[in-house]
């Protein structure tokens, strides 16, 4: 089998030396909160195994992984079953109203003090992602984000997605440069995801947390693989995605702002193309 970035990670054994591992990321054990990861999924059996394996492989010891599957018909249940009992995973098979609704249901039963979500077609790139994220939150951040890689269907790296660096505070209202699967936040800053949005509910959440006073920290590291494929939401409906971008810009900058006016013009162009 060709060695892509994905199958190299999945084949890697779990971290064997706990003492060495813990010395690398020195977050005191008493300050190590439970981290809840929510994964929404529908008919992503082809990719789901890599997602679950990347969560199971984390060196951080306190993770709750909630799977929200909307009654897939492609063998996803069998993939989930193959991981059952191997780590703290809670599968839920139930119809939902879309990704935002599935996430809201997952976070509603979350027990952790740190939240994140990892879509079924994405995965974390190494075993220390959660350890590093918790360390940043323990040092005063309310939201921490990092970079990663755009990968194709078999996990081969296409292009690096750099971390947003120090632009979050001043530029978030204008554009969303945050890599969602590489982002973690404190439970106290969580807000329900907007079910009226299908493409930009993550951006709306970051803005909600920013308005609530959350302190963002950016780490210049590669945490997450964001998979690009033919049924990826971002790739399949650019016109509606642009319309949602225009809506967010109107809300954050004003409906008559240059940013919102330009975004609406672009969205109309995609709609008639």
Coordinates of C-alpha atoms in Angstrom, one line a residue:
X1 CA 0.0 0.0 0.0
X2 CA 1.4 3.5 -0.9
X3 CA 2.4 5.3 2.3
X4 CA 0.1 8.4 2.5
X5 CA 0.0 10.7 5.5
X6 CA -3.2 9.1 6.5
X7 CA -2.3 5.4 6.5
X8 CA 1.1 6.2 8.1
X9 CA -0.8 7.7 11.0
X10 CA -3.4 5.0 11.4
X11 CA -0.8 2.2 11.3
X12 CA 1.4 3.9 13.9
X13 CA 1.2 2.1 17.3
X14 CA -0.2 3.9 20.3
X15 CA 2.3 5.8 22.4
X16 CA 3.9 3.2 24.6
X17 CA 5.9 5.1 27.1
X18 CA 3.6 7.1 29.4
X19 CA 6.4 8.7 31.5
X20 CA 8.1 10.1 28.3
X21 CA 4.8 11.1 26.9
X22 CA 3.7 13.0 30.0
X23 CA 7.0 14.8 30.3
X24 CA 6.6 16.2 26.8
X25 CA 3.4 18.1 27.6
X26 CA 3.6 19.1 31.2
X27 CA -0.1 19.8 32.0
X28 CA -0.5 18.8 35.7
X29 CA -2.8 15.8 36.0
X30 CA -5.1 17.6 38.4
X31 CA -5.7 20.3 35.8
X32 CA -6.5 17.8 33.0
X33 CA -10.2 18.2 32.2
X34 CA -12.3 15.8 30.3
X35 CA -12.3 16.7 26.6
X36 CA -15.5 16.0 24.6
X37 CA -15.1 15.4 20.9
X38 CA -18.3 15.2 18.8
X39 CA -18.3 13.6 15.3
X40 CA -21.3 14.1 13.1
X41 CA -21.5 11.5 10.3
X42 CA -23.7 10.4 7.5
X43 CA -22.6 7.8 4.9
X44 CA -18.9 8.4 5.4
X45 CA -17.9 4.9 6.1
X46 CA -14.9 5.2 3.7
X47 CA -13.4 7.9 5.9
X48 CA -14.8 7.3 9.4
X49 CA -12.2 4.7 10.5
X50 CA -9.3 7.2 10.1
X51 CA -11.3 9.8 12.1
X52 CA -12.0 7.4 15.0
X53 CA -8.4 6.0 14.9
X54 CA -7.0 9.4 15.3
X55 CA -9.1 10.1 18.4
X56 CA -8.4 6.7 19.9
X57 CA -4.6 7.2 19.4
X58 CA -4.4 10.4 21.4
X59 CA -1.9 10.4 24.3
X60 CA -4.3 12.6 26.4
X61 CA -6.0 10.2 28.8
X62 CA -9.4 11.9 29.4
X63 CA -11.4 12.0 26.2
X64 CA -15.1 11.4 25.6
X65 CA -15.9 10.8 21.9
X66 CA -19.6 11.1 20.9
X67 CA -20.5 9.8 17.4
X68 CA -23.7 11.2 16.0
X69 CA -24.6 9.1 12.9
X70 CA -27.8 10.0 11.0
X71 CA -28.7 6.4 10.3
X72 CA -26.1 5.8 7.6
X73 CA -26.7 3.1 5.0
X74 CA -23.2 2.5 3.8
X75 CA -21.7 0.3 6.6
X76 CA -20.8 3.2 8.9
X77 CA -22.4 1.3 11.8
X78 CA -20.0 -1.6 11.2
X79 CA -17.0 0.8 11.3
X80 CA -18.2 2.2 14.6
X81 CA -18.8 -1.3 16.0
X82 CA -15.2 -2.2 15.2
X83 CA -14.0 0.5 17.6
X84 CA -16.6 -0.2 20.3
X85 CA -14.9 -1.0 23.7
X86 CA -11.5 0.1 22.6
X87 CA -11.8 3.7 24.0
X88 CA -14.3 6.0 25.5
X89 CA -16.6 6.3 22.5
X90 CA -20.4 6.8 22.7
X91 CA -22.2 6.0 19.4
X92 CA -25.7 7.5 18.7
X93 CA -27.6 6.4 15.6
X94 CA -30.5 8.9 15.1
X95 CA -31.9 11.0 12.3
X96 CA -31.1 14.7 12.6
X97 CA -31.7 18.0 10.8
X98 CA -28.2 18.3 9.4
X99 CA -24.7 18.7 10.8
X100 CA -25.4 21.7 13.1
X101 CA -28.4 19.8 14.6
X102 CA -26.3 16.7 15.1
X103 CA -23.5 18.7 16.8
X104 CA -26.0 20.4 19.1
X105 CA -27.4 17.1 20.1
X106 CA -23.9 15.8 20.8
X107 CA -22.8 18.8 22.8
X108 CA -26.1 18.7 24.8
X109 CA -25.0 15.3 26.3
X110 CA -21.3 16.2 26.5
X111 CA -19.7 15.9 30.0
X112 CA -16.4 17.5 29.2
X113 CA -15.1 21.0 30.2
X114 CA -13.3 21.3 26.8
X115 CA -15.2 20.9 23.5
X116 CA -14.3 20.3 19.9
X117 CA -15.7 18.6 16.9
X118 CA -14.1 16.4 14.3
X119 CA -16.0 15.6 11.2
X120 CA -16.2 12.0 10.0
X121 CA -14.1 12.7 6.9
X122 CA -11.3 14.6 8.8
X123 CA -8.7 13.3 11.3
X124 CA -6.0 14.5 13.7
X125 CA -2.4 14.3 12.4
X126 CA -0.6 13.0 15.4
X127 CA -1.1 11.6 18.9
X128 CA -0.5 14.8 20.9
X129 CA -3.1 17.2 19.4
X130 CA -5.4 17.1 22.5
X131 CA -2.5 17.2 24.9
X132 CA -1.2 20.4 23.2
X133 CA -4.7 21.9 23.0
X134 CA -5.4 21.4 26.7
X135 CA -1.9 22.8 27.6
X136 CA -2.8 26.0 25.8
X137 CA -6.2 26.3 27.5
X138 CA -4.6 25.6 30.9
X139 CA -2.3 28.6 30.2
X140 CA -5.1 31.1 29.9
X141 CA -6.7 30.6 26.4
X142 CA -10.4 30.2 26.0
X143 CA -10.2 29.0 22.4
X144 CA -7.1 27.5 20.8
X145 CA -6.6 26.8 17.2
X146 CA -3.8 25.5 14.9
X147 CA -3.0 24.6 11.3
X148 CA -3.1 21.4 9.3
X149 CA -3.2 20.0 5.8
X150 CA -5.7 19.7 3.0
X151 CA -5.7 16.0 2.0
X152 CA -7.3 14.0 -0.7
X153 CA -9.6 10.9 -0.5
X154 CA -6.7 8.6 0.4
X155 CA -5.0 11.0 2.9
X156 CA -2.3 12.3 0.5
X157 CA -1.3 15.8 1.5
X158 CA -2.3 18.4 -1.1
X159 CA -1.6 21.8 0.5
X160 CA -0.7 23.1 4.0
X161 CA -3.3 25.1 5.8
X162 CA -1.3 27.5 8.0
X163 CA -2.6 28.7 11.3
X164 CA -4.2 32.1 11.3
X165 CA -1.4 33.5 13.6
X166 CA -2.3 36.8 15.3
X167 CA -5.0 37.9 12.9
X168 CA -8.0 36.4 14.8
X169 CA -9.0 39.4 17.0
X170 CA -9.0 42.0 14.2
X171 CA -9.9 39.9 11.2
X172 CA -12.4 37.3 12.3
X173 CA -15.4 39.5 11.6
X174 CA -14.2 39.8 7.9
X175 CA -13.1 36.3 7.1
X176 CA -12.9 32.8 8.7
X177 CA -9.4 31.6 8.6
X178 CA -9.8 29.2 11.5
X179 CA -9.3 25.5 10.7
X180 CA -12.4 24.0 12.4
X181 CA -11.0 20.5 13.2
X182 CA -7.9 22.0 14.7
X183 CA -9.9 24.2 17.2
X184 CA -10.8 23.6 20.9
X185 CA -12.6 25.7 23.4
X186 CA -13.8 25.9 27.0
X187 CA -17.3 24.7 27.7
X188 CA -18.1 28.0 29.4
X189 CA -17.8 29.8 26.0
X190 CA -19.8 27.3 24.0
X191 CA -22.9 28.5 22.3
X192 CA -25.5 26.4 20.3
X193 CA -24.6 26.1 16.7
X194 CA -27.0 27.8 14.3
X195 CA -29.2 25.2 12.6
X196 CA -30.2 27.8 9.9
X197 CA -26.7 27.7 8.5
X198 CA -25.2 24.7 6.6
X199 CA -21.7 26.0 5.7
X200 CA -20.7 28.8 8.1
X201 CA -22.1 27.7 11.5
X202 CA -18.5 27.2 12.7
X203 CA -17.6 30.9 11.7
X204 CA -20.8 32.0 13.5
X205 CA -19.7 30.1 16.6
X206 CA -16.2 31.7 16.6
X207 CA -17.9 35.1 16.3
X208 CA -20.3 34.3 19.2
X209 CA -17.4 33.3 21.4
X210 CA -15.4 36.4 20.5
X211 CA -18.3 38.6 21.3
X212 CA -18.6 36.9 24.7
X213 CA -15.0 37.9 25.4
X214 CA -13.1 34.6 24.7
X215 CA -9.4 34.8 24.5
X216 CA -8.1 33.1 21.3
X217 CA -4.6 31.6 21.1
X218 CA -3.1 30.3 17.8
X219 CA -0.4 27.6 17.7
X220 CA 1.8 27.4 14.7
X221 CA 1.5 23.6 14.4
X222 CA -0.2 21.1 12.2
X223 CA -3.0 19.4 14.1
X224 CA -5.7 18.4 11.6
X225 CA -6.2 16.9 8.2
X226 CA -9.1 18.5 6.3
X227 CA -10.3 16.1 3.5
X228 CA -11.2 17.4 0.1
X229 CA -13.4 15.1 -2.0
X230 CA -16.4 15.1 -4.4
X231 CA -19.1 15.2 -1.7
X232 CA -17.4 17.6 0.6
X233 CA -19.9 20.3 1.5
X234 CA -17.5 23.1 0.7
X235 CA -17.0 21.7 -2.8
X236 CA -20.5 20.8 -3.8
X237 CA -22.5 24.0 -3.3
X238 CA -20.4 27.1 -3.7
X239 CA -23.4 29.4 -4.5
X240 CA -25.2 28.7 -1.2
X241 CA -22.0 28.8 0.7
X242 CA -21.2 32.3 -0.7
X243 CA -24.8 33.4 0.2
X244 CA -24.1 32.3 3.8
X245 CA -20.8 34.2 3.8
X246 CA -22.7 37.3 2.8
X247 CA -25.2 36.8 5.6
X248 CA -22.5 36.5 8.2
X249 CA -20.7 39.6 6.9
X250 CA -24.0 41.5 7.0
X251 CA -24.5 40.5 10.6
X252 CA -20.9 41.3 11.7
X253 CA -20.1 44.3 9.6
X254 CA -23.4 45.8 8.7
X255 CA -25.8 45.0 5.8
X256 CA -24.5 48.0 3.8
X257 CA -20.8 47.5 4.5
X258 CA -18.5 47.1 1.6
X259 CA -17.7 43.5 2.7
X260 CA -21.4 42.5 2.8
X261 CA -22.2 44.2 -0.5
X262 CA -19.3 42.6 -2.3
X263 CA -20.1 39.2 -0.8
X264 CA -23.7 39.4 -2.0
X265 CA -22.5 40.4 -5.5
X266 CA -20.2 37.3 -5.6
X267 CA -23.0 35.1 -4.3
X268 CA -25.3 36.2 -7.1
X269 CA -22.6 35.5 -9.6
X270 CA -22.2 31.9 -8.4
X271 CA -26.0 31.5 -8.4
X272 CA -26.4 32.4 -12.1
X273 CA -23.2 30.6 -13.2

